[in-house]
Amino acid sequence: MDLLACSLLACGLILLATGALPAQAAGDVARRTAPLLVFLATVIVMAELMGRAQVFDVLAGGISRIGRGSYVRLFGLCVLLASATTLVLNLDTTAVLLTPVMLAMAARVGIAPLPLAMTTVWLANTASLLLPVSNLTNLLAADRVGLSAGGFAARMWAPQVAAIAATAVCLWAMYWRRGRRGADRYVPTAALRPSDPVLFRVCALACVGFLVAILVAPVPLWVNSLAAALVVVVAFALRRPGELRLSLVPWRLLVMVPGMFLVVETVNVHGLHSLLTHAMGAGEHAAGLFRSAAVGAGLSNVLNNLPVYLAGESAVPEGNRDQLLALLIGTNVGALVTPWASLATLLWFERCRTAGVRIPLARFVGTGLVLAVTGTAAATGALALTS
């Protein structure tokens, strides 16, 4: 991924230097994406340190005990945990931190890791519709439609419920049912006491404060994430300063994201905009919403959902709020088929590889296609019904 990130950025800079990408277009992209990069860096640093403070391990252990050996209860609890993490801390955080926690829990209780891994990656994408912080594309959309965090949630709650419901059904049918998981019951893990209770409480409270702030504080989201991250960093500086390293910063993402935006914006300038305008149309009726969502989902799996959303946004007429939100649904919920469709999926694959968990690519693509179609259709239908 290091080579890919550097190559994308180098390609984008070459396109800018040679004039293939106009300076004004590049400046517009930079202005839109700079706050996203600050948010992404700070929320991942915060979440990484929360993981080291064992916040997520305590949650996972508690879930295994609450499940009391029942796969049905464990399934419901894992769906709730992955959904809540994505909603509050964003999908990339779920991929980075919750994946190893789920895989570690699988190893401790002796269950198959693939169902837990797929729960994490699918809900990292499909549970990212409700709040602006849940997905970087949401931050772009909330800015375009002029909605606060509360207003955004009020409009997107029904599509979010539909997307999570479709994901839960597909997860159970394809990965969690008796014929797939290979056992009837599991043995819960023992209670985990944090090694540093003070650090654990500070990090947990910082997470709660971050959630409250994004809902009520009238400041940019990157300010909230920066403030919460500073609280966590100061706590570690006082309690465990040796944990604070530059490697906490997600350098690859900070290099990859600008490169992707520059490359796709170049393609957008040279014809993608016209193609998207024609493909999505300008209708806000139900058929138009499904059309925009389908285009967003399809192109996200070919390219990547972040730059595809940004390119698609410029093709949606001003004032077509629901059409823009349908595009957002397609780029969030539909980006499940290819490993590169979202940054969260790329990060998830890396974490699984590090943990030694093999992900069958054919099965990943096939089952992802089923959920991409059903989840996108369900969420878009909910959006149309609540218009």
JSON list of N, CA, C and O in Angstrom, two decimals, residues 325-345:
[
{"chain": "A", "resi": 325, "resn": "LEU", "atom": "N", "xyz": [-28.03, 12.71, -2.09]},
{"chain": "A", "resi": 325, "resn": "LEU", "atom": "CA", "xyz": [-27.99, 11.71, -1.02]},
{"chain": "A", "resi": 325, "resn": "LEU", "atom": "C", "xyz": [-28.09, 10.29, -1.57]},
{"chain": "A", "resi": 325, "resn": "LEU", "atom": "O", "xyz": [-27.52, 9.36, -1.00]},
{"chain": "A", "resi": 326, "resn": "ALA", "atom": "N", "xyz": [-28.80, 10.12, -2.68]},
{"chain": "A", "resi": 326, "resn": "ALA", "atom": "CA", "xyz": [-28.86, 8.80, -3.33]},
{"chain": "A", "resi": 326, "resn": "ALA", "atom": "C", "xyz": [-27.48, 8.42, -3.86]},
{"chain": "A", "resi": 326, "resn": "ALA", "atom": "O", "xyz": [-27.05, 7.26, -3.75]},
{"chain": "A", "resi": 327, "resn": "LEU", "atom": "N", "xyz": [-26.77, 9.39, -4.45]},
{"chain": "A", "resi": 327, "resn": "LEU", "atom": "CA", "xyz": [-25.40, 9.15, -4.89]},
{"chain": "A", "resi": 327, "resn": "LEU", "atom": "C", "xyz": [-24.54, 8.75, -3.70]},
{"chain": "A", "resi": 327, "resn": "LEU", "atom": "O", "xyz": [-23.71, 7.83, -3.79]},
{"chain": "A", "resi": 328, "resn": "LEU", "atom": "N", "xyz": [-24.74, 9.43, -2.57]},
{"chain": "A", "resi": 328, "resn": "LEU", "atom": "CA", "xyz": [-23.98, 9.11, -1.36]},
{"chain": "A", "resi": 328, "resn": "LEU", "atom": "C", "xyz": [-24.26, 7.68, -0.91]},
{"chain": "A", "resi": 328, "resn": "LEU", "atom": "O", "xyz": [-23.33, 6.95, -0.53]},
{"chain": "A", "resi": 329, "resn": "ILE", "atom": "N", "xyz": [-25.50, 7.25, -0.97]},
{"chain": "A", "resi": 329, "resn": "ILE", "atom": "CA", "xyz": [-25.84, 5.87, -0.61]},
{"chain": "A", "resi": 329, "resn": "ILE", "atom": "C", "xyz": [-25.10, 4.89, -1.51]},
{"chain": "A", "resi": 329, "resn": "ILE", "atom": "O", "xyz": [-24.52, 3.89, -1.04]},
{"chain": "A", "resi": 330, "resn": "GLY", "atom": "N", "xyz": [-25.09, 5.15, -2.80]},
{"chain": "A", "resi": 330, "resn": "GLY", "atom": "CA", "xyz": [-24.40, 4.26, -3.73]},
{"chain": "A", "resi": 330, "resn": "GLY", "atom": "C", "xyz": [-22.92, 4.16, -3.44]},
{"chain": "A", "resi": 330, "resn": "GLY", "atom": "O", "xyz": [-22.34, 3.06, -3.46]},
{"chain": "A", "resi": 331, "resn": "THR", "atom": "N", "xyz": [-22.28, 5.30, -3.15]},
{"chain": "A", "resi": 331, "resn": "THR", "atom": "CA", "xyz": [-20.83, 5.28, -2.91]},
{"chain": "A", "resi": 331, "resn": "THR", "atom": "C", "xyz": [-20.47, 4.72, -1.54]},
{"chain": "A", "resi": 331, "resn": "THR", "atom": "O", "xyz": [-19.35, 4.24, -1.36]},
{"chain": "A", "resi": 332, "resn": "ASN", "atom": "N", "xyz": [-21.40, 4.76, -0.59]},
{"chain": "A", "resi": 332, "resn": "ASN", "atom": "CA", "xyz": [-21.12, 4.19, 0.74]},
{"chain": "A", "resi": 332, "resn": "ASN", "atom": "C", "xyz": [-21.50, 2.71, 0.82]},
{"chain": "A", "resi": 332, "resn": "ASN", "atom": "O", "xyz": [-20.67, 1.86, 1.13]},
{"chain": "A", "resi": 333, "resn": "VAL", "atom": "N", "xyz": [-22.76, 2.42, 0.56]},
{"chain": "A", "resi": 333, "resn": "VAL", "atom": "CA", "xyz": [-23.28, 1.07, 0.74]},
{"chain": "A", "resi": 333, "resn": "VAL", "atom": "C", "xyz": [-22.88, 0.15, -0.42]},
{"chain": "A", "resi": 333, "resn": "VAL", "atom": "O", "xyz": [-22.69, -1.06, -0.23]},
{"chain": "A", "resi": 334, "resn": "GLY", "atom": "N", "xyz": [-22.73, 0.71, -1.60]},
{"chain": "A", "resi": 334, "resn": "GLY", "atom": "CA", "xyz": [-22.44, -0.12, -2.77]},
{"chain": "A", "resi": 334, "resn": "GLY", "atom": "C", "xyz": [-20.98, -0.44, -2.99]},
{"chain": "A", "resi": 334, "resn": "GLY", "atom": "O", "xyz": [-20.64, -1.26, -3.84]},
{"chain": "A", "resi": 335, "resn": "ALA", "atom": "N", "xyz": [-20.08, 0.18, -2.22]},
{"chain": "A", "resi": 335, "resn": "ALA", "atom": "CA", "xyz": [-18.64, -0.01, -2.43]},
{"chain": "A", "resi": 335, "resn": "ALA", "atom": "C", "xyz": [-18.12, -1.23, -1.68]},
{"chain": "A", "resi": 335, "resn": "ALA", "atom": "O", "xyz": [-17.27, -1.14, -0.79]},
{"chain": "A", "resi": 336, "resn": "LEU", "atom": "N", "xyz": [-18.63, -2.41, -2.06]},
{"chain": "A", "resi": 336, "resn": "LEU", "atom": "CA", "xyz": [-18.34, -3.64, -1.31]},
{"chain": "A", "resi": 336, "resn": "LEU", "atom": "C", "xyz": [-17.77, -4.77, -2.16]},
{"chain": "A", "resi": 336, "resn": "LEU", "atom": "O", "xyz": [-17.43, -5.82, -1.62]},
{"chain": "A", "resi": 337, "resn": "VAL", "atom": "N", "xyz": [-17.68, -4.57, -3.45]},
{"chain": "A", "resi": 337, "resn": "VAL", "atom": "CA", "xyz": [-17.37, -5.70, -4.34]},
{"chain": "A", "resi": 337, "resn": "VAL", "atom": "C", "xyz": [-15.87, -5.87, -4.54]},
{"chain": "A", "resi": 337, "resn": "VAL", "atom": "O", "xyz": [-15.35, -6.99, -4.46]},
{"chain": "A", "resi": 338, "resn": "THR", "atom": "N", "xyz": [-15.14, -4.80, -4.80]},
{"chain": "A", "resi": 338, "resn": "THR", "atom": "CA", "xyz": [-13.71, -4.88, -5.05]},
{"chain": "A", "resi": 338, "resn": "THR", "atom": "C", "xyz": [-12.93, -4.42, -3.83]},
{"chain": "A", "resi": 338, "resn": "THR", "atom": "O", "xyz": [-13.40, -3.58, -3.06]},
{"chain": "A", "resi": 339, "resn": "PRO", "atom": "N", "xyz": [-11.72, -4.95, -3.63]},
{"chain": "A", "resi": 339, "resn": "PRO", "atom": "CA", "xyz": [-10.94, -4.59, -2.44]},
{"chain": "A", "resi": 339, "resn": "PRO", "atom": "C", "xyz": [-10.57, -3.12, -2.38]},
{"chain": "A", "resi": 339, "resn": "PRO", "atom": "O", "xyz": [-10.32, -2.60, -1.29]},
{"chain": "A", "resi": 340, "resn": "TRP", "atom": "N", "xyz": [-10.51, -2.44, -3.52]},
{"chain": "A", "resi": 340, "resn": "TRP", "atom": "CA", "xyz": [-10.10, -1.04, -3.55]},
{"chain": "A", "resi": 340, "resn": "TRP", "atom": "C", "xyz": [-11.29, -0.06, -3.58]},
{"chain": "A", "resi": 340, "resn": "TRP", "atom": "O", "xyz": [-11.09, 1.14, -3.69]},
{"chain": "A", "resi": 341, "resn": "ALA", "atom": "N", "xyz": [-12.51, -0.55, -3.46]},
{"chain": "A", "resi": 341, "resn": "ALA", "atom": "CA", "xyz": [-13.68, 0.31, -3.58]},
{"chain": "A", "resi": 341, "resn": "ALA", "atom": "C", "xyz": [-13.76, 1.36, -2.48]},
{"chain": "A", "resi": 341, "resn": "ALA", "atom": "O", "xyz": [-14.33, 2.43, -2.68]},
{"chain": "A", "resi": 342, "resn": "SER", "atom": "N", "xyz": [-13.20, 1.06, -1.30]},
{"chain": "A", "resi": 342, "resn": "SER", "atom": "CA", "xyz": [-13.16, 2.05, -0.23]},
{"chain": "A", "resi": 342, "resn": "SER", "atom": "C", "xyz": [-11.85, 1.90, 0.53]},
{"chain": "A", "resi": 342, "resn": "SER", "atom": "O", "xyz": [-11.26, 0.81, 0.57]},
{"chain": "A", "resi": 343, "resn": "LEU", "atom": "N", "xyz": [-11.40, 2.99, 1.15]},
{"chain": "A", "resi": 343, "resn": "LEU", "atom": "CA", "xyz": [-10.18, 2.94, 1.95]},
{"chain": "A", "resi": 343, "resn": "LEU", "atom": "C", "xyz": [-10.35, 1.99, 3.12]},
{"chain": "A", "resi": 343, "resn": "LEU", "atom": "O", "xyz": [-9.41, 1.29, 3.51]},
{"chain": "A", "resi": 344, "resn": "ALA", "atom": "N", "xyz": [-11.54, 1.95, 3.69]},
{"chain": "A", "resi": 344, "resn": "ALA", "atom": "CA", "xyz": [-11.78, 1.07, 4.83]},
{"chain": "A", "resi": 344, "resn": "ALA", "atom": "C", "xyz": [-11.54, -0.39, 4.46]},
{"chain": "A", "resi": 344, "resn": "ALA", "atom": "O", "xyz": [-10.96, -1.15, 5.24]},
{"chain": "A", "resi": 345, "resn": "THR", "atom": "N", "xyz": [-11.97, -0.78, 3.26]},
{"chain": "A", "resi": 345, "resn": "THR", "atom": "CA", "xyz": [-11.77, -2.17, 2.84]},
{"chain": "A", "resi": 345, "resn": "THR", "atom": "C", "xyz": [-10.29, -2.47, 2.62]},
{"chain": "A", "resi": 345, "resn": "THR", "atom": "O", "xyz": [-9.81, -3.55, 2.98]}
]
